[in-house]
């Protein structure tokens, strides 16, 4: 506090030309101003319970980090289902997500400063020695400039920052002589050629060995990059310049930020998602706070904190005002068009926006941070994890979850700002869900589908860099950490950079005269430290009072846009036509369509919204005709529910979403194709039969195994090597006849997933599985009376169980990784070709199925929503009666002729919807 001259209850003004101590320390201390203000929304957590949870986080980190070092190092990442390392080029390509891998032991570098935060100084010292001995930064591989900067350069700088801190303390790292910094500088120079553009915006990718645009570089032809990709460099590059004295890095990063600022949309002060690196034209003109833009905003504010440059705060405040004006629709944060910011660009949100409440805490705007965080927490409580994308009515849009840490980050910052023990309970829930649903013998596996609980063979480096760091700090007291965390700032990858860099090698002008700051009024900007008496106005229940109305927001949500409808009623205007209400036979609706885009700017916005809703409605109707994926869960020893396989459903037989799951041991049918009467009925009697795909119809196979006494069936693809990560699942269709005679459940597995079961049979003989619409809780499986005779895992034999399961996993190199990048979902998947004699109904990738297996019931509206619907109807009737002279019949036109005029706009919206996130 003394560094900032004393932050008092009335707030403390930071001069525009403040010294680094006033600027950096004050802004950093904003995070903890209110820690003494403890709200009474939840019972205080005892010191003992906090220590217990902190120790649990340490054990979880040991499990993840230890398995990476044992089974994957020196590979970039661990594949936790198959207990091996992910090496670029040796595994099926996952698209853009693989651009983070550069054969430079990514997970180890990304984990360096986490080891120190978790008080593992000996392990940190060993890790640094391994990095210096083994890591090569001169590989012939094309990597993402953005990912390499935040993960590798940031990891090296964070490791260096804490290495010199430990050396100064005199206990550890006494041999250290800035070796990590030398590696960081080497990497920085390797990234510089990416900035060789007229705009100063970097190319999105670079070859570590050959740079840009050389024939052997295999890159340099790209024209577009995301705003976050170009705008998330200043912290690492400026730190590198301040540490080394080489100003070129900070200069390049500042030039890129300056260009983005100049290209903002001046009327809305928003930026788009994707920009042309040569011309500066916006390629994608939608704007939000999630994927593609997120860390650009984060780095503007944090650059002010770290570097003490007023211009960064001015820019951030300008953008933040626009965000709260257009994008924030509490508790939602919805993308809009930069040129028409009152028009929503989509009706779903992505998981990356979960960082934003934490940024709002740093800004000092607590109320909307609490609101959005609570909404996200309700989504997590519904699905166990935050889906990669979800709709405004909280249905799953993309079902995968790669163990992202952004929600844990915001939880930590909100706890630091409020001291509310409620957020400790939120962190406890995160720990429980990770251990219950994501933990596997070789680490923690990403969720392939949060609805079914199926896993993906993936454990990203950011999981160790961020998740465990934030969770540990959430429960740690000051004395639990061996250094003062408030002397550092977190990068977007949670790497730690010291605040004293503000006064080191300051050769860059603090005020950029090329930017038009004269147009900005300083009175519009906050130069004060957040005031706890304003954040919590004499009310210990302040935070709880904000959360309380949102506790049922996920289960009881009114249709989107309801607030604007209410506003239209108050103004006397007629509510706009919505796609869900449109009837082609209604002449009034046809007339409204004709007016859209021709009468006024309001009509034009209504028209654009209507087209967007029509496209989404059509897409949703197509998805609702498809069945969601199912789950095959291996529950016998030594698995006990840990392995969950994604399965395709059948359009016949027992519907697992409406009936209790089917449980039984598996047995192979003879003949294996199941196309004739079984010759081993005694083997499949009362069991779940395994059948190979091909040579006859799916329904015929089902009837043959049912006649033999099987209680269910699993069809395994005959296309060797097929997997759900390279082909979409599909529904098994009937044979064109009545299939009501088929009473047993039937599921489909691709070859690699089916091989896991076949290998388990060879290894353990008796293999029991659960066929269900969603994976069952492992604890419930172990408590099941049917498991009493099974050998259940205990602390004594747990290592043996893990060893057995690892042997099974290692015997089958199955890659369950999703083909899509969570940040760049693919537009389509290559389909597996069904056998000529089979009928396979097209099945969309699981992550794009919005009808959740948990949400078969129709969302019910509360009384207020029902009343509003009645108001809409009454208003409509009143206005019709008041206009008796209007003759709709003479103006009616065929709907096709009206929509034909909109083809180009509709195609544009479709392209936007298909665009990569």
PDB file of N, CA and C in Angstrom, residues 293-378:
ATOM      1  N   UNK A 293     -10.645 -12.062 -29.946  1.00  0.00           N
ATOM      2  CA  UNK A 293     -10.438 -10.685 -29.503  1.00  0.00           C
ATOM      3  C   UNK A 293      -9.993 -10.627 -28.049  1.00  0.00           C
ATOM      4  N   UNK A 294     -10.399 -11.571 -27.241  1.00  0.00           N
ATOM      5  CA  UNK A 294     -10.321 -11.558 -25.778  1.00  0.00           C
ATOM      6  C   UNK A 294      -9.066 -10.898 -25.199  1.00  0.00           C
ATOM      7  N   UNK A 295      -7.894 -11.475 -25.478  1.00  0.00           N
ATOM      8  CA  UNK A 295      -6.681 -11.014 -24.803  1.00  0.00           C
ATOM      9  C   UNK A 295      -6.155  -9.686 -25.354  1.00  0.00           C
ATOM     10  N   UNK A 296      -6.695  -9.203 -26.470  1.00  0.00           N
ATOM     11  CA  UNK A 296      -6.340  -7.857 -26.936  1.00  0.00           C
ATOM     12  C   UNK A 296      -6.771  -6.825 -25.897  1.00  0.00           C
ATOM     13  N   UNK A 297      -8.005  -6.946 -25.419  1.00  0.00           N
ATOM     14  CA  UNK A 297      -8.477  -6.042 -24.380  1.00  0.00           C
ATOM     15  C   UNK A 297      -7.683  -6.247 -23.080  1.00  0.00           C
ATOM     16  N   UNK A 298      -7.445  -7.498 -22.751  1.00  0.00           N
ATOM     17  CA  UNK A 298      -6.709  -7.814 -21.524  1.00  0.00           C
ATOM     18  C   UNK A 298      -5.329  -7.162 -21.521  1.00  0.00           C
ATOM     19  N   UNK A 299      -4.645  -7.190 -22.662  1.00  0.00           N
ATOM     20  CA  UNK A 299      -3.272  -6.682 -22.709  1.00  0.00           C
ATOM     21  C   UNK A 299      -3.213  -5.158 -22.737  1.00  0.00           C
ATOM     22  N   UNK A 300      -4.272  -4.493 -23.193  1.00  0.00           N
ATOM     23  CA  UNK A 300      -4.279  -3.035 -23.107  1.00  0.00           C
ATOM     24  C   UNK A 300      -4.259  -2.580 -21.647  1.00  0.00           C
ATOM     25  N   UNK A 301      -5.106  -3.190 -20.831  1.00  0.00           N
ATOM     26  CA  UNK A 301      -5.149  -2.794 -19.428  1.00  0.00           C
ATOM     27  C   UNK A 301      -3.904  -3.252 -18.679  1.00  0.00           C
ATOM     28  N   UNK A 302      -3.456  -4.465 -18.931  1.00  0.00           N
ATOM     29  CA  UNK A 302      -2.293  -4.970 -18.206  1.00  0.00           C
ATOM     30  C   UNK A 302      -0.998  -4.302 -18.665  1.00  0.00           C
ATOM     31  N   UNK A 303      -0.950  -3.829 -19.913  1.00  0.00           N
ATOM     32  CA  UNK A 303       0.224  -3.079 -20.359  1.00  0.00           C
ATOM     33  C   UNK A 303       0.328  -1.770 -19.594  1.00  0.00           C
ATOM     34  N   UNK A 304      -0.818  -1.166 -19.274  1.00  0.00           N
ATOM     35  CA  UNK A 304      -0.794   0.037 -18.442  1.00  0.00           C
ATOM     36  C   UNK A 304      -0.282  -0.300 -17.040  1.00  0.00           C
ATOM     37  N   UNK A 305      -0.735  -1.435 -16.501  1.00  0.00           N
ATOM     38  CA  UNK A 305      -0.296  -1.830 -15.164  1.00  0.00           C
ATOM     39  C   UNK A 305       1.208  -2.102 -15.149  1.00  0.00           C
ATOM     40  N   UNK A 306       1.701  -2.839 -16.138  1.00  0.00           N
ATOM     41  CA  UNK A 306       3.104  -3.243 -16.138  1.00  0.00           C
ATOM     42  C   UNK A 306       4.045  -2.120 -16.560  1.00  0.00           C
ATOM     43  N   UNK A 307       3.633  -1.353 -17.582  1.00  0.00           N
ATOM     44  CA  UNK A 307       4.541  -0.389 -18.185  1.00  0.00           C
ATOM     45  C   UNK A 307       4.274   1.047 -17.763  1.00  0.00           C
ATOM     46  N   UNK A 308       3.115   1.318 -17.153  1.00  0.00           N
ATOM     47  CA  UNK A 308       2.826   2.672 -16.689  1.00  0.00           C
ATOM     48  C   UNK A 308       2.587   3.664 -17.801  1.00  0.00           C
ATOM     49  N   UNK A 309       2.095   3.205 -18.957  1.00  0.00           N
ATOM     50  CA  UNK A 309       1.866   4.078 -20.105  1.00  0.00           C
ATOM     51  C   UNK A 309       0.387   4.445 -20.166  1.00  0.00           C
ATOM     52  N   UNK A 310       0.093   5.739 -19.968  1.00  0.00           N
ATOM     53  CA  UNK A 310      -1.292   6.194 -19.918  1.00  0.00           C
ATOM     54  C   UNK A 310      -2.076   5.855 -21.188  1.00  0.00           C
ATOM     55  N   UNK A 311      -1.404   5.839 -22.336  1.00  0.00           N
ATOM     56  CA  UNK A 311      -2.108   5.633 -23.597  1.00  0.00           C
ATOM     57  C   UNK A 311      -2.821   4.291 -23.619  1.00  0.00           C
ATOM     58  N   UNK A 312      -2.238   3.281 -22.989  1.00  0.00           N
ATOM     59  CA  UNK A 312      -2.886   1.971 -22.963  1.00  0.00           C
ATOM     60  C   UNK A 312      -4.172   2.019 -22.140  1.00  0.00           C
ATOM     61  N   UNK A 313      -4.179   2.754 -21.061  1.00  0.00           N
ATOM     62  CA  UNK A 313      -5.388   2.881 -20.253  1.00  0.00           C
ATOM     63  C   UNK A 313      -6.456   3.655 -21.009  1.00  0.00           C
ATOM     64  N   UNK A 314      -6.051   4.699 -21.729  1.00  0.00           N
ATOM     65  CA  UNK A 314      -7.007   5.465 -22.519  1.00  0.00           C
ATOM     66  C   UNK A 314      -7.685   4.572 -23.558  1.00  0.00           C
ATOM     67  N   UNK A 315      -6.895   3.763 -24.228  1.00  0.00           N
ATOM     68  CA  UNK A 315      -7.462   2.870 -25.241  1.00  0.00           C
ATOM     69  C   UNK A 315      -8.405   1.859 -24.602  1.00  0.00           C
ATOM     70  N   UNK A 316      -7.950   1.282 -23.498  1.00  0.00           N
ATOM     71  CA  UNK A 316      -8.798   0.279 -22.847  1.00  0.00           C
ATOM     72  C   UNK A 316     -10.118   0.880 -22.402  1.00  0.00           C
ATOM     73  N   UNK A 317     -10.079   2.041 -21.783  1.00  0.00           N
ATOM     74  CA  UNK A 317     -11.317   2.658 -21.308  1.00  0.00           C
ATOM     75  C   UNK A 317     -12.265   2.986 -22.447  1.00  0.00           C
ATOM     76  N   UNK A 318     -11.709   3.391 -23.575  1.00  0.00           N
ATOM     77  CA  UNK A 318     -12.545   3.662 -24.743  1.00  0.00           C
ATOM     78  C   UNK A 318     -13.233   2.395 -25.224  1.00  0.00           C
ATOM     79  N   UNK A 319     -12.469   1.319 -25.351  1.00  0.00           N
ATOM     80  CA  UNK A 319     -13.058   0.038 -25.752  1.00  0.00           C
ATOM     81  C   UNK A 319     -14.048  -0.469 -24.702  1.00  0.00           C
ATOM     82  N   UNK A 320     -13.684  -0.330 -23.431  1.00  0.00           N
ATOM     83  CA  UNK A 320     -14.540  -0.869 -22.370  1.00  0.00           C
ATOM     84  C   UNK A 320     -15.897  -0.173 -22.360  1.00  0.00           C
ATOM     85  N   UNK A 321     -15.897   1.119 -22.589  1.00  0.00           N
ATOM     86  CA  UNK A 321     -17.159   1.848 -22.671  1.00  0.00           C
ATOM     87  C   UNK A 321     -18.026   1.287 -23.797  1.00  0.00           C
ATOM     88  N   UNK A 322     -17.412   0.962 -24.935  1.00  0.00           N
ATOM     89  CA  UNK A 322     -18.164   0.398 -26.063  1.00  0.00           C
ATOM     90  C   UNK A 322     -18.663  -1.005 -25.734  1.00  0.00           C
ATOM     91  N   UNK A 323     -17.839  -1.793 -25.057  1.00  0.00           N
ATOM     92  CA  UNK A 323     -18.247  -3.147 -24.680  1.00  0.00           C
ATOM     93  C   UNK A 323     -19.475  -3.100 -23.783  1.00  0.00           C
ATOM     94  N   UNK A 324     -19.435  -2.233 -22.775  1.00  0.00           N
ATOM     95  CA  UNK A 324     -20.559  -2.163 -21.842  1.00  0.00           C
ATOM     96  C   UNK A 324     -21.789  -1.534 -22.486  1.00  0.00           C
ATOM     97  N   UNK A 325     -21.582  -0.749 -23.518  1.00  0.00           N
ATOM     98  CA  UNK A 325     -22.704  -0.108 -24.205  1.00  0.00           C
ATOM     99  C   UNK A 325     -23.406  -1.069 -25.167  1.00  0.00           C
ATOM    100  N   UNK A 326     -22.620  -1.901 -25.859  1.00  0.00           N
ATOM    101  CA  UNK A 326     -23.191  -2.705 -26.930  1.00  0.00           C
ATOM    102  C   UNK A 326     -23.160  -4.217 -26.675  1.00  0.00           C
ATOM    103  N   UNK A 327     -22.047  -4.733 -26.187  1.00  0.00           N
ATOM    104  CA  UNK A 327     -21.861  -6.189 -26.082  1.00  0.00           C
ATOM    105  C   UNK A 327     -22.448  -6.742 -24.790  1.00  0.00           C
ATOM    106  N   UNK A 328     -22.323  -5.989 -23.710  1.00  0.00           N
ATOM    107  CA  UNK A 328     -22.816  -6.443 -22.416  1.00  0.00           C
ATOM    108  C   UNK A 328     -24.333  -6.338 -22.360  1.00  0.00           C
ATOM    109  N   UNK A 329     -24.986  -7.476 -22.184  1.00  0.00           N
ATOM    110  CA  UNK A 329     -26.422  -7.548 -21.954  1.00  0.00           C
ATOM    111  C   UNK A 329     -26.613  -8.426 -20.717  1.00  0.00           C
ATOM    112  N   UNK A 330     -26.305  -7.856 -19.535  1.00  0.00           N
ATOM    113  CA  UNK A 330     -26.153  -8.656 -18.314  1.00  0.00           C
ATOM    114  C   UNK A 330     -27.266  -9.675 -18.122  1.00  0.00           C
ATOM    115  N   UNK A 331     -26.868 -10.912 -17.801  1.00  0.00           N
ATOM    116  CA  UNK A 331     -25.494 -11.356 -17.539  1.00  0.00           C
ATOM    117  C   UNK A 331     -24.774 -11.862 -18.785  1.00  0.00           C
ATOM    118  N   UNK A 332     -25.354 -11.635 -19.961  1.00  0.00           N
ATOM    119  CA  UNK A 332     -24.787 -12.170 -21.196  1.00  0.00           C
ATOM    120  C   UNK A 332     -23.767 -11.202 -21.796  1.00  0.00           C
ATOM    121  N   UNK A 333     -22.897 -11.747 -22.628  1.00  0.00           N
ATOM    122  CA  UNK A 333     -21.950 -10.968 -23.417  1.00  0.00           C
ATOM    123  C   UNK A 333     -22.068 -11.476 -24.850  1.00  0.00           C
ATOM    124  N   UNK A 334     -22.769 -10.737 -25.696  1.00  0.00           N
ATOM    125  CA  UNK A 334     -23.115 -11.214 -27.026  1.00  0.00           C
ATOM    126  C   UNK A 334     -22.388 -10.422 -28.106  1.00  0.00           C
ATOM    127  N   UNK A 335     -21.866 -11.145 -29.090  1.00  0.00           N
ATOM    128  CA  UNK A 335     -21.178 -10.502 -30.203  1.00  0.00           C
ATOM    129  C   UNK A 335     -22.134  -9.620 -30.995  1.00  0.00           C
ATOM    130  N   UNK A 336     -21.600  -8.507 -31.500  1.00  0.00           N
ATOM    131  CA  UNK A 336     -22.379  -7.581 -32.316  1.00  0.00           C
ATOM    132  C   UNK A 336     -21.584  -7.252 -33.569  1.00  0.00           C
ATOM    133  N   UNK A 337     -22.209  -6.530 -34.485  1.00  0.00           N
ATOM    134  CA  UNK A 337     -21.519  -6.048 -35.684  1.00  0.00           C
ATOM    135  C   UNK A 337     -20.864  -4.702 -35.374  1.00  0.00           C
ATOM    136  N   UNK A 338     -19.620  -4.539 -35.802  1.00  0.00           N
ATOM    137  CA  UNK A 338     -18.909  -3.306 -35.441  1.00  0.00           C
ATOM    138  C   UNK A 338     -19.537  -2.079 -36.088  1.00  0.00           C
ATOM    139  N   UNK A 339     -20.166  -2.241 -37.253  1.00  0.00           N
ATOM    140  CA  UNK A 339     -20.780  -1.095 -37.925  1.00  0.00           C
ATOM    141  C   UNK A 339     -22.225  -0.881 -37.465  1.00  0.00           C
ATOM    142  N   UNK A 340     -22.855  -1.935 -36.964  1.00  0.00           N
ATOM    143  CA  UNK A 340     -24.223  -1.834 -36.453  1.00  0.00           C
ATOM    144  C   UNK A 340     -24.254  -2.507 -35.083  1.00  0.00           C
ATOM    145  N   UNK A 341     -23.698  -1.844 -34.086  1.00  0.00           N
ATOM    146  CA  UNK A 341     -23.487  -2.513 -32.798  1.00  0.00           C
ATOM    147  C   UNK A 341     -24.759  -2.819 -32.032  1.00  0.00           C
ATOM    148  N   UNK A 342     -25.913  -2.299 -32.464  1.00  0.00           N
ATOM    149  CA  UNK A 342     -27.162  -2.661 -31.810  1.00  0.00           C
ATOM    150  C   UNK A 342     -27.714  -3.983 -32.323  1.00  0.00           C
ATOM    151  N   UNK A 343     -27.038  -4.550 -33.332  1.00  0.00           N
ATOM    152  CA  UNK A 343     -27.486  -5.800 -33.938  1.00  0.00           C
ATOM    153  C   UNK A 343     -26.582  -6.942 -33.506  1.00  0.00           C
ATOM    154  N   UNK A 344     -27.148  -7.935 -32.856  1.00  0.00           N
ATOM    155  CA  UNK A 344     -26.356  -9.083 -32.415  1.00  0.00           C
ATOM    156  C   UNK A 344     -25.863  -9.880 -33.616  1.00  0.00           C
ATOM    157  N   UNK A 345     -24.605 -10.299 -33.559  1.00  0.00           N
ATOM    158  CA  UNK A 345     -24.020 -11.063 -34.660  1.00  0.00           C
ATOM    159  C   UNK A 345     -24.278 -12.552 -34.519  1.00  0.00           C
ATOM    160  N   UNK A 346     -24.556 -13.011 -33.318  1.00  0.00           N
ATOM    161  CA  UNK A 346     -24.871 -14.431 -33.101  1.00  0.00           C
ATOM    162  C   UNK A 346     -25.642 -14.572 -31.804  1.00  0.00           C
ATOM    163  N   UNK A 347     -26.196 -15.735 -31.617  1.00  0.00           N
ATOM    164  CA  UNK A 347     -27.013 -15.986 -30.425  1.00  0.00           C
ATOM    165  C   UNK A 347     -26.385 -17.056 -29.544  1.00  0.00           C
ATOM    166  N   UNK A 348     -25.067 -17.136 -29.583  1.00  0.00           N
ATOM    167  CA  UNK A 348     -24.369 -18.052 -28.679  1.00  0.00           C
ATOM    168  C   UNK A 348     -23.087 -17.383 -28.200  1.00  0.00           C
ATOM    169  N   UNK A 349     -22.547 -17.926 -27.134  1.00  0.00           N
ATOM    170  CA  UNK A 349     -21.333 -17.389 -26.512  1.00  0.00           C
ATOM    171  C   UNK A 349     -20.293 -18.494 -26.431  1.00  0.00           C
ATOM    172  N   UNK A 350     -19.013 -18.132 -26.510  1.00  0.00           N
ATOM    173  CA  UNK A 350     -17.961 -19.133 -26.397  1.00  0.00           C
ATOM    174  C   UNK A 350     -17.314 -19.079 -25.023  1.00  0.00           C
ATOM    175  N   UNK A 351     -16.671 -20.173 -24.652  1.00  0.00           N
ATOM    176  CA  UNK A 351     -16.154 -20.334 -23.294  1.00  0.00           C
ATOM    177  C   UNK A 351     -15.014 -19.379 -22.968  1.00  0.00           C
ATOM    178  N   UNK A 352     -14.326 -18.866 -23.969  1.00  0.00           N
ATOM    179  CA  UNK A 352     -13.177 -18.004 -23.701  1.00  0.00           C
ATOM    180  C   UNK A 352     -13.571 -16.673 -23.061  1.00  0.00           C
ATOM    181  N   UNK A 353     -14.839 -16.279 -23.185  1.00  0.00           N
ATOM    182  CA  UNK A 353     -15.241 -15.021 -22.556  1.00  0.00           C
ATOM    183  C   UNK A 353     -15.277 -15.132 -21.036  1.00  0.00           C
ATOM    184  N   UNK A 354     -15.060 -16.346 -20.497  1.00  0.00           N
ATOM    185  CA  UNK A 354     -15.075 -16.526 -19.046  1.00  0.00           C
ATOM    186  C   UNK A 354     -13.951 -15.765 -18.360  1.00  0.00           C
ATOM    187  N   UNK A 355     -12.951 -15.297 -19.121  1.00  0.00           N
ATOM    188  CA  UNK A 355     -11.874 -14.500 -18.529  1.00  0.00           C
ATOM    189  C   UNK A 355     -12.342 -13.096 -18.173  1.00  0.00           C
ATOM    190  N   UNK A 356     -13.427 -12.627 -18.815  1.00  0.00           N
ATOM    191  CA  UNK A 356     -13.779 -11.212 -18.762  1.00  0.00           C
ATOM    192  C   UNK A 356     -14.170 -10.733 -17.365  1.00  0.00           C
ATOM    193  N   UNK A 357     -14.894 -11.520 -16.559  1.00  0.00           N
ATOM    194  CA  UNK A 357     -15.146 -11.045 -15.188  1.00  0.00           C
ATOM    195  C   UNK A 357     -13.859 -10.758 -14.421  1.00  0.00           C
ATOM    196  N   UNK A 358     -12.818 -11.552 -14.628  1.00  0.00           N
ATOM    197  CA  UNK A 358     -11.546 -11.283 -13.973  1.00  0.00           C
ATOM    198  C   UNK A 358     -10.939  -9.977 -14.424  1.00  0.00           C
ATOM    199  N   UNK A 359     -11.066  -9.661 -15.715  1.00  0.00           N
ATOM    200  CA  UNK A 359     -10.556  -8.388 -16.225  1.00  0.00           C
ATOM    201  C   UNK A 359     -11.365  -7.223 -15.666  1.00  0.00           C
ATOM    202  N   UNK A 360     -12.680  -7.437 -15.505  1.00  0.00           N
ATOM    203  CA  UNK A 360     -13.511  -6.384 -14.928  1.00  0.00           C
ATOM    204  C   UNK A 360     -13.133  -6.114 -13.478  1.00  0.00           C
ATOM    205  N   UNK A 361     -12.676  -7.136 -12.773  1.00  0.00           N
ATOM    206  CA  UNK A 361     -12.189  -6.927 -11.411  1.00  0.00           C
ATOM    207  C   UNK A 361     -10.972  -6.011 -11.435  1.00  0.00           C
ATOM    208  N   UNK A 362     -10.047  -6.265 -12.351  1.00  0.00           N
ATOM    209  CA  UNK A 362      -8.864  -5.403 -12.468  1.00  0.00           C
ATOM    210  C   UNK A 362      -9.259  -3.981 -12.833  1.00  0.00           C
ATOM    211  N   UNK A 363     -10.295  -3.866 -13.640  1.00  0.00           N
ATOM    212  CA  UNK A 363     -10.828  -2.546 -14.002  1.00  0.00           C
ATOM    213  C   UNK A 363     -11.517  -1.887 -12.808  1.00  0.00           C
ATOM    214  N   UNK A 364     -12.065  -2.716 -11.890  1.00  0.00           N
ATOM    215  CA  UNK A 364     -12.784  -2.183 -10.739  1.00  0.00           C
ATOM    216  C   UNK A 364     -14.279  -2.150 -10.939  1.00  0.00           C
ATOM    217  N   UNK A 365     -14.785  -2.788 -11.993  1.00  0.00           N
ATOM    218  CA  UNK A 365     -16.227  -2.816 -12.268  1.00  0.00           C
ATOM    219  C   UNK A 365     -16.773  -4.157 -11.784  1.00  0.00           C
ATOM    220  N   UNK A 366     -17.132  -4.220 -10.517  1.00  0.00           N
ATOM    221  CA  UNK A 366     -17.404  -5.503  -9.882  1.00  0.00           C
ATOM    222  C   UNK A 366     -18.786  -6.062 -10.203  1.00  0.00           C
ATOM    223  N   UNK A 367     -19.792  -5.223 -10.245  1.00  0.00           N
ATOM    224  CA  UNK A 367     -21.162  -5.722 -10.393  1.00  0.00           C
ATOM    225  C   UNK A 367     -21.351  -6.585 -11.652  1.00  0.00           C
ATOM    226  N   UNK A 368     -21.010  -6.094 -12.853  1.00  0.00           N
ATOM    227  CA  UNK A 368     -21.175  -6.957 -14.030  1.00  0.00           C
ATOM    228  C   UNK A 368     -20.270  -8.184 -13.984  1.00  0.00           C
ATOM    229  N   UNK A 369     -19.126  -8.080 -13.308  1.00  0.00           N
ATOM    230  CA  UNK A 369     -18.256  -9.244 -13.160  1.00  0.00           C
ATOM    231  C   UNK A 369     -18.959 -10.325 -12.365  1.00  0.00           C
ATOM    232  N   UNK A 370     -19.612  -9.944 -11.286  1.00  0.00           N
ATOM    233  CA  UNK A 370     -20.353 -10.914 -10.468  1.00  0.00           C
ATOM    234  C   UNK A 370     -21.489 -11.530 -11.274  1.00  0.00           C
ATOM    235  N   UNK A 371     -22.184 -10.713 -12.044  1.00  0.00           N
ATOM    236  CA  UNK A 371     -23.334 -11.199 -12.811  1.00  0.00           C
ATOM    237  C   UNK A 371     -22.916 -12.233 -13.853  1.00  0.00           C
ATOM    238  N   UNK A 372     -21.922 -11.891 -14.665  1.00  0.00           N
ATOM    239  CA  UNK A 372     -21.505 -12.813 -15.718  1.00  0.00           C
ATOM    240  C   UNK A 372     -20.904 -14.080 -15.128  1.00  0.00           C
ATOM    241  N   UNK A 373     -20.097 -13.934 -14.094  1.00  0.00           N
ATOM    242  CA  UNK A 373     -19.495 -15.100 -13.450  1.00  0.00           C
ATOM    243  C   UNK A 373     -20.568 -16.031 -12.912  1.00  0.00           C
ATOM    244  N   UNK A 374     -21.593 -15.490 -12.303  1.00  0.00           N
ATOM    245  CA  UNK A 374     -22.657 -16.337 -11.750  1.00  0.00           C
ATOM    246  C   UNK A 374     -23.403 -17.074 -12.855  1.00  0.00           C
ATOM    247  N   UNK A 375     -23.662 -16.385 -13.954  1.00  0.00           N
ATOM    248  CA  UNK A 375     -24.312 -17.042 -15.093  1.00  0.00           C
ATOM    249  C   UNK A 375     -23.471 -18.216 -15.582  1.00  0.00           C
ATOM    250  N   UNK A 376     -22.175 -18.002 -15.720  1.00  0.00           N
ATOM    251  CA  UNK A 376     -21.287 -19.066 -16.178  1.00  0.00           C
ATOM    252  C   UNK A 376     -21.266 -20.229 -15.177  1.00  0.00           C
ATOM    253  N   UNK A 377     -21.296 -19.906 -13.900  1.00  0.00           N
ATOM    254  CA  UNK A 377     -21.286 -20.951 -12.874  1.00  0.00           C
ATOM    255  C   UNK A 377     -22.558 -21.797 -12.944  1.00  0.00           C
ATOM    256  N   UNK A 378     -23.681 -21.166 -13.252  1.00  0.00           N
ATOM    257  CA  UNK A 378     -24.920 -21.931 -13.386  1.00  0.00           C
ATOM    258  C   UNK A 378     -24.842 -22.879 -14.588  1.00  0.00           C
TER     259      UNK A 378
END
